[in-house]
């Protein structure tokens, strides 16, 4: 792990971190990290496609300034490439959202209570919605898991919430890996 990753994780309030290289199958985890391994050919088996990290949809107010820096750091630490995530507006028509046809798993991550309430149809305040796997209210039969967290402006203003934001991101990552 580079010093940049390490210092950012410390800033997020995370003191211990286990590198993927220490897993029992280090070659498999290293292979996943290489960009060329993300390009699967047409004859790839569904099992090899499941090794992808999947797709992330982020909902909330588009980050700017300090929140943009925080968001970029989150993307970097999660190890997401530009084709593995999208920013979505909660005010958009959710029934028009297209699920990736490549079969990769998908998770939605909502920043802030209003965004979460808008995309899930839930009425509870954010503290009751956090640490729970919700469902995206698209009006279709698609079950897309949603994880609620703090608005990025709140996290920038209240640095102690960074650790809670990180917990929410880890929950989303866990959900994505278990789909």
PDB file of C-alpha atoms in Angstrom:
ATOM      1  CA  UNK A   1       0.000   0.000   0.000  1.00  0.00           C
ATOM      2  CA  UNK A   2       1.388   3.394  -0.918  1.00  0.00           C
ATOM      3  CA  UNK A   3       1.930   6.224   1.535  1.00  0.00           C
ATOM      4  CA  UNK A   4      -0.872   8.145  -0.192  1.00  0.00           C
ATOM      5  CA  UNK A   5      -3.362   5.364   0.521  1.00  0.00           C
ATOM      6  CA  UNK A   6      -2.067   4.935   4.052  1.00  0.00           C
ATOM      7  CA  UNK A   7      -2.270   8.626   4.913  1.00  0.00           C
ATOM      8  CA  UNK A   8      -5.766   8.930   3.451  1.00  0.00           C
ATOM      9  CA  UNK A   9      -6.966   5.932   5.464  1.00  0.00           C
ATOM     10  CA  UNK A  10      -5.515   7.487   8.617  1.00  0.00           C
ATOM     11  CA  UNK A  11      -7.343  10.706   7.754  1.00  0.00           C
ATOM     12  CA  UNK A  12     -10.547   8.654   7.415  1.00  0.00           C
ATOM     13  CA  UNK A  13     -10.027   7.394  10.976  1.00  0.00           C
ATOM     14  CA  UNK A  14      -8.904   3.897   9.982  1.00  0.00           C
ATOM     15  CA  UNK A  15      -5.876   2.750  11.911  1.00  0.00           C
ATOM     16  CA  UNK A  16      -5.530  -0.871  10.761  1.00  0.00           C
ATOM     17  CA  UNK A  17      -5.700  -1.996   7.183  1.00  0.00           C
ATOM     18  CA  UNK A  18      -5.008  -5.388   5.669  1.00  0.00           C
ATOM     19  CA  UNK A  19      -3.500  -5.397   2.230  1.00  0.00           C
ATOM     20  CA  UNK A  20      -5.044  -7.668  -0.396  1.00  0.00           C
ATOM     21  CA  UNK A  21      -1.579  -9.101  -1.055  1.00  0.00           C
ATOM     22  CA  UNK A  22      -1.711 -10.866   2.332  1.00  0.00           C
ATOM     23  CA  UNK A  23      -4.696 -12.992   1.310  1.00  0.00           C
ATOM     24  CA  UNK A  24      -4.241 -16.698   0.736  1.00  0.00           C
ATOM     25  CA  UNK A  25      -4.414 -16.189  -3.037  1.00  0.00           C
ATOM     26  CA  UNK A  26      -2.133 -13.202  -3.701  1.00  0.00           C
ATOM     27  CA  UNK A  27      -1.849 -13.816  -7.440  1.00  0.00           C
ATOM     28  CA  UNK A  28      -5.617 -13.705  -7.907  1.00  0.00           C
ATOM     29  CA  UNK A  29      -5.975 -10.390  -6.074  1.00  0.00           C
ATOM     30  CA  UNK A  30      -3.059  -8.879  -7.975  1.00  0.00           C
ATOM     31  CA  UNK A  31      -4.567 -10.018 -11.263  1.00  0.00           C
ATOM     32  CA  UNK A  32      -7.814  -8.244 -10.416  1.00  0.00           C
ATOM     33  CA  UNK A  33      -5.955  -5.016  -9.759  1.00  0.00           C
ATOM     34  CA  UNK A  34      -4.421  -4.864 -13.241  1.00  0.00           C
ATOM     35  CA  UNK A  35      -6.503  -2.807 -15.713  1.00  0.00           C
ATOM     36  CA  UNK A  36      -5.817  -5.249 -18.556  1.00  0.00           C
ATOM     37  CA  UNK A  37      -7.476  -8.014 -16.518  1.00  0.00           C
ATOM     38  CA  UNK A  38     -10.733  -6.026 -16.596  1.00  0.00           C
ATOM     39  CA  UNK A  39     -10.960  -6.479 -20.363  1.00  0.00           C
ATOM     40  CA  UNK A  40     -12.708  -9.822 -20.713  1.00  0.00           C
ATOM     41  CA  UNK A  41     -13.042 -11.442 -24.092  1.00  0.00           C
ATOM     42  CA  UNK A  42     -16.329 -12.600 -25.610  1.00  0.00           C
ATOM     43  CA  UNK A  43     -15.746 -16.229 -24.546  1.00  0.00           C
ATOM     44  CA  UNK A  44     -15.183 -15.444 -20.870  1.00  0.00           C
ATOM     45  CA  UNK A  45     -17.085 -17.620 -18.461  1.00  0.00           C
ATOM     46  CA  UNK A  46     -19.630 -16.091 -16.061  1.00  0.00           C
ATOM     47  CA  UNK A  47     -17.378 -17.099 -13.171  1.00  0.00           C
ATOM     48  CA  UNK A  48     -14.528 -14.938 -14.448  1.00  0.00           C
ATOM     49  CA  UNK A  49     -16.922 -12.022 -14.855  1.00  0.00           C
ATOM     50  CA  UNK A  50     -17.918 -12.323 -11.187  1.00  0.00           C
ATOM     51  CA  UNK A  51     -14.348 -11.340 -10.280  1.00  0.00           C
ATOM     52  CA  UNK A  52     -15.116  -7.749 -11.304  1.00  0.00           C
ATOM     53  CA  UNK A  53     -15.761  -5.352  -8.478  1.00  0.00           C
ATOM     54  CA  UNK A  54     -19.087  -4.447 -10.065  1.00  0.00           C
ATOM     55  CA  UNK A  55     -20.744  -1.103 -10.664  1.00  0.00           C
ATOM     56  CA  UNK A  56     -21.402   1.714  -8.184  1.00  0.00           C
ATOM     57  CA  UNK A  57     -24.084   4.377  -8.593  1.00  0.00           C
ATOM     58  CA  UNK A  58     -23.596   7.405  -6.335  1.00  0.00           C
ATOM     59  CA  UNK A  59     -26.638   9.595  -5.615  1.00  0.00           C
ATOM     60  CA  UNK A  60     -26.636  13.059  -4.079  1.00  0.00           C
ATOM     61  CA  UNK A  61     -25.665  16.662  -4.659  1.00  0.00           C
ATOM     62  CA  UNK A  62     -22.802  16.783  -7.172  1.00  0.00           C
ATOM     63  CA  UNK A  63     -19.610  17.401  -5.166  1.00  0.00           C
ATOM     64  CA  UNK A  64     -17.640  20.618  -5.634  1.00  0.00           C
ATOM     65  CA  UNK A  65     -14.528  22.034  -3.985  1.00  0.00           C
ATOM     66  CA  UNK A  66     -13.582  20.193  -0.792  1.00  0.00           C
ATOM     67  CA  UNK A  67     -16.372  17.656  -1.257  1.00  0.00           C
ATOM     68  CA  UNK A  68     -15.050  16.878  -4.753  1.00  0.00           C
ATOM     69  CA  UNK A  69     -11.588  16.268  -3.290  1.00  0.00           C
ATOM     70  CA  UNK A  70     -13.059  13.979  -0.622  1.00  0.00           C
ATOM     71  CA  UNK A  71     -15.110  12.089  -3.223  1.00  0.00           C
ATOM     72  CA  UNK A  72     -12.103  11.661  -5.528  1.00  0.00           C
ATOM     73  CA  UNK A  73     -10.102  10.282  -2.594  1.00  0.00           C
ATOM     74  CA  UNK A  74     -12.914   7.846  -1.752  1.00  0.00           C
ATOM     75  CA  UNK A  75     -12.976   6.582  -5.345  1.00  0.00           C
ATOM     76  CA  UNK A  76      -9.200   6.196  -5.324  1.00  0.00           C
ATOM     77  CA  UNK A  77      -9.097   4.304  -2.019  1.00  0.00           C
ATOM     78  CA  UNK A  78     -11.956   2.031  -3.120  1.00  0.00           C
ATOM     79  CA  UNK A  79      -9.854   1.271  -6.185  1.00  0.00           C
ATOM     80  CA  UNK A  80     -12.636   2.063  -8.645  1.00  0.00           C
ATOM     81  CA  UNK A  81     -11.835   2.802 -12.261  1.00  0.00           C
ATOM     82  CA  UNK A  82     -13.848   5.419 -14.144  1.00  0.00           C
ATOM     83  CA  UNK A  83     -16.032   2.765 -15.789  1.00  0.00           C
ATOM     84  CA  UNK A  84     -16.938   1.158 -12.443  1.00  0.00           C
ATOM     85  CA  UNK A  85     -18.918   4.090 -11.040  1.00  0.00           C
ATOM     86  CA  UNK A  86     -21.416   6.758 -12.121  1.00  0.00           C
ATOM     87  CA  UNK A  87     -22.823   9.861 -10.470  1.00  0.00           C
ATOM     88  CA  UNK A  88     -26.631   9.961 -10.550  1.00  0.00           C
ATOM     89  CA  UNK A  89     -29.042  12.750  -9.707  1.00  0.00           C
ATOM     90  CA  UNK A  90     -31.753  11.658  -7.238  1.00  0.00           C
ATOM     91  CA  UNK A  91     -34.231  13.948  -9.029  1.00  0.00           C
ATOM     92  CA  UNK A  92     -33.896  11.947 -12.265  1.00  0.00           C
ATOM     93  CA  UNK A  93     -36.604   9.496 -13.285  1.00  0.00           C
ATOM     94  CA  UNK A  94     -35.405   6.304 -11.594  1.00  0.00           C
ATOM     95  CA  UNK A  95     -37.437   4.061 -13.895  1.00  0.00           C
ATOM     96  CA  UNK A  96     -35.254   5.269 -16.791  1.00  0.00           C
ATOM     97  CA  UNK A  97     -32.040   3.983 -15.188  1.00  0.00           C
ATOM     98  CA  UNK A  98     -30.471   1.137 -17.127  1.00  0.00           C
ATOM     99  CA  UNK A  99     -28.872  -1.746 -15.263  1.00  0.00           C
ATOM    100  CA  UNK A 100     -25.563  -2.842 -16.808  1.00  0.00           C
ATOM    101  CA  UNK A 101     -26.165  -5.678 -19.255  1.00  0.00           C
ATOM    102  CA  UNK A 102     -22.776  -7.279 -18.609  1.00  0.00           C
ATOM    103  CA  UNK A 103     -24.121  -9.107 -15.558  1.00  0.00           C
ATOM    104  CA  UNK A 104     -21.823  -7.323 -13.114  1.00  0.00           C
ATOM    105  CA  UNK A 105     -23.338  -6.649  -9.683  1.00  0.00           C
ATOM    106  CA  UNK A 106     -24.620  -3.152  -8.936  1.00  0.00           C
ATOM    107  CA  UNK A 107     -24.931  -1.165  -5.719  1.00  0.00           C
ATOM    108  CA  UNK A 108     -26.339   2.333  -5.179  1.00  0.00           C
ATOM    109  CA  UNK A 109     -24.800   4.612  -2.555  1.00  0.00           C
ATOM    110  CA  UNK A 110     -26.812   7.639  -1.396  1.00  0.00           C
ATOM    111  CA  UNK A 111     -25.139  10.682   0.140  1.00  0.00           C
ATOM    112  CA  UNK A 112     -27.494  12.380   2.605  1.00  0.00           C
ATOM    113  CA  UNK A 113     -30.951  11.767   4.031  1.00  0.00           C
ATOM    114  CA  UNK A 114     -32.957  13.599   1.336  1.00  0.00           C
ATOM    115  CA  UNK A 115     -31.207  11.684  -1.462  1.00  0.00           C
ATOM    116  CA  UNK A 116     -31.798   8.389   0.305  1.00  0.00           C
ATOM    117  CA  UNK A 117     -35.457   9.158   0.932  1.00  0.00           C
ATOM    118  CA  UNK A 118     -35.978  10.234  -2.676  1.00  0.00           C
ATOM    119  CA  UNK A 119     -34.484   7.123  -4.283  1.00  0.00           C
ATOM    120  CA  UNK A 120     -35.867   4.557  -1.818  1.00  0.00           C
ATOM    121  CA  UNK A 121     -39.250   6.012  -0.894  1.00  0.00           C
ATOM    122  CA  UNK A 122     -38.374   5.647   2.800  1.00  0.00           C
ATOM    123  CA  UNK A 123     -39.558   8.328   5.239  1.00  0.00           C
ATOM    124  CA  UNK A 124     -37.260   7.652   8.190  1.00  0.00           C
ATOM    125  CA  UNK A 125     -34.429  10.099   8.969  1.00  0.00           C
ATOM    126  CA  UNK A 126     -30.868   9.241   7.940  1.00  0.00           C
ATOM    127  CA  UNK A 127     -29.738   7.803  11.318  1.00  0.00           C
ATOM    128  CA  UNK A 128     -32.402   5.074  10.999  1.00  0.00           C
ATOM    129  CA  UNK A 129     -31.581   4.432   7.323  1.00  0.00           C
ATOM    130  CA  UNK A 130     -27.833   4.008   7.785  1.00  0.00           C
ATOM    131  CA  UNK A 131     -26.304   0.554   8.297  1.00  0.00           C
ATOM    132  CA  UNK A 132     -29.279  -0.985   6.484  1.00  0.00           C
ATOM    133  CA  UNK A 133     -29.502  -2.385   2.989  1.00  0.00           C
ATOM    134  CA  UNK A 134     -32.390  -0.594   1.298  1.00  0.00           C
ATOM    135  CA  UNK A 135     -33.781  -1.011  -2.225  1.00  0.00           C
ATOM    136  CA  UNK A 136     -33.787   1.473  -5.097  1.00  0.00           C
ATOM    137  CA  UNK A 137     -37.377   2.461  -5.874  1.00  0.00           C
ATOM    138  CA  UNK A 138     -37.302   2.200  -9.687  1.00  0.00           C
ATOM    139  CA  UNK A 139     -40.842   0.927 -10.125  1.00  0.00           C
ATOM    140  CA  UNK A 140     -39.473  -2.145 -11.926  1.00  0.00           C
ATOM    141  CA  UNK A 141     -38.710  -5.682 -10.788  1.00  0.00           C
ATOM    142  CA  UNK A 142     -35.000  -4.908 -10.471  1.00  0.00           C
ATOM    143  CA  UNK A 143     -33.689  -5.177  -6.918  1.00  0.00           C
ATOM    144  CA  UNK A 144     -30.814  -2.725  -6.629  1.00  0.00           C
ATOM    145  CA  UNK A 145     -29.384  -2.447  -3.107  1.00  0.00           C
ATOM    146  CA  UNK A 146     -28.964   1.047  -1.662  1.00  0.00           C
ATOM    147  CA  UNK A 147     -26.652   2.043   1.172  1.00  0.00           C
ATOM    148  CA  UNK A 148     -27.327   5.382   2.877  1.00  0.00           C
ATOM    149  CA  UNK A 149     -24.636   7.621   4.306  1.00  0.00           C
ATOM    150  CA  UNK A 150     -23.888  11.202   5.227  1.00  0.00           C
ATOM    151  CA  UNK A 151     -23.879  14.060   2.754  1.00  0.00           C
ATOM    152  CA  UNK A 152     -20.308  14.873   1.729  1.00  0.00           C
ATOM    153  CA  UNK A 153     -20.634  18.488   2.915  1.00  0.00           C
ATOM    154  CA  UNK A 154     -21.520  17.191   6.390  1.00  0.00           C
ATOM    155  CA  UNK A 155     -18.465  14.922   6.380  1.00  0.00           C
ATOM    156  CA  UNK A 156     -16.192  17.804   5.342  1.00  0.00           C
ATOM    157  CA  UNK A 157     -17.670  20.008   8.094  1.00  0.00           C
ATOM    158  CA  UNK A 158     -17.617  17.192  10.671  1.00  0.00           C
ATOM    159  CA  UNK A 159     -14.415  15.148  10.171  1.00  0.00           C
ATOM    160  CA  UNK A 160     -15.345  12.612  12.878  1.00  0.00           C
ATOM    161  CA  UNK A 161     -18.084  11.382  10.524  1.00  0.00           C
ATOM    162  CA  UNK A 162     -15.432  10.214   8.026  1.00  0.00           C
ATOM    163  CA  UNK A 163     -15.047   6.927   9.890  1.00  0.00           C
ATOM    164  CA  UNK A 164     -18.821   6.394   9.743  1.00  0.00           C
ATOM    165  CA  UNK A 165     -18.822   7.208   6.025  1.00  0.00           C
ATOM    166  CA  UNK A 166     -16.056   4.659   5.564  1.00  0.00           C
ATOM    167  CA  UNK A 167     -18.132   2.041   7.442  1.00  0.00           C
ATOM    168  CA  UNK A 168     -21.007   2.718   5.052  1.00  0.00           C
ATOM    169  CA  UNK A 169     -18.702   2.336   2.050  1.00  0.00           C
ATOM    170  CA  UNK A 170     -17.400  -0.969   3.422  1.00  0.00           C
ATOM    171  CA  UNK A 171     -20.997  -2.163   3.869  1.00  0.00           C
ATOM    172  CA  UNK A 172     -21.714  -1.249   0.239  1.00  0.00           C
ATOM    173  CA  UNK A 173     -18.582  -3.071  -0.889  1.00  0.00           C
ATOM    174  CA  UNK A 174     -19.611  -6.139   1.108  1.00  0.00           C
ATOM    175  CA  UNK A 175     -23.104  -6.087  -0.407  1.00  0.00           C
ATOM    176  CA  UNK A 176     -21.595  -5.754  -3.876  1.00  0.00           C
ATOM    177  CA  UNK A 177     -19.311  -8.743  -3.312  1.00  0.00           C
ATOM    178  CA  UNK A 178     -22.192 -10.899  -2.064  1.00  0.00           C
ATOM    179  CA  UNK A 179     -24.568 -10.271  -4.963  1.00  0.00           C
TER     180      UNK A 179
END
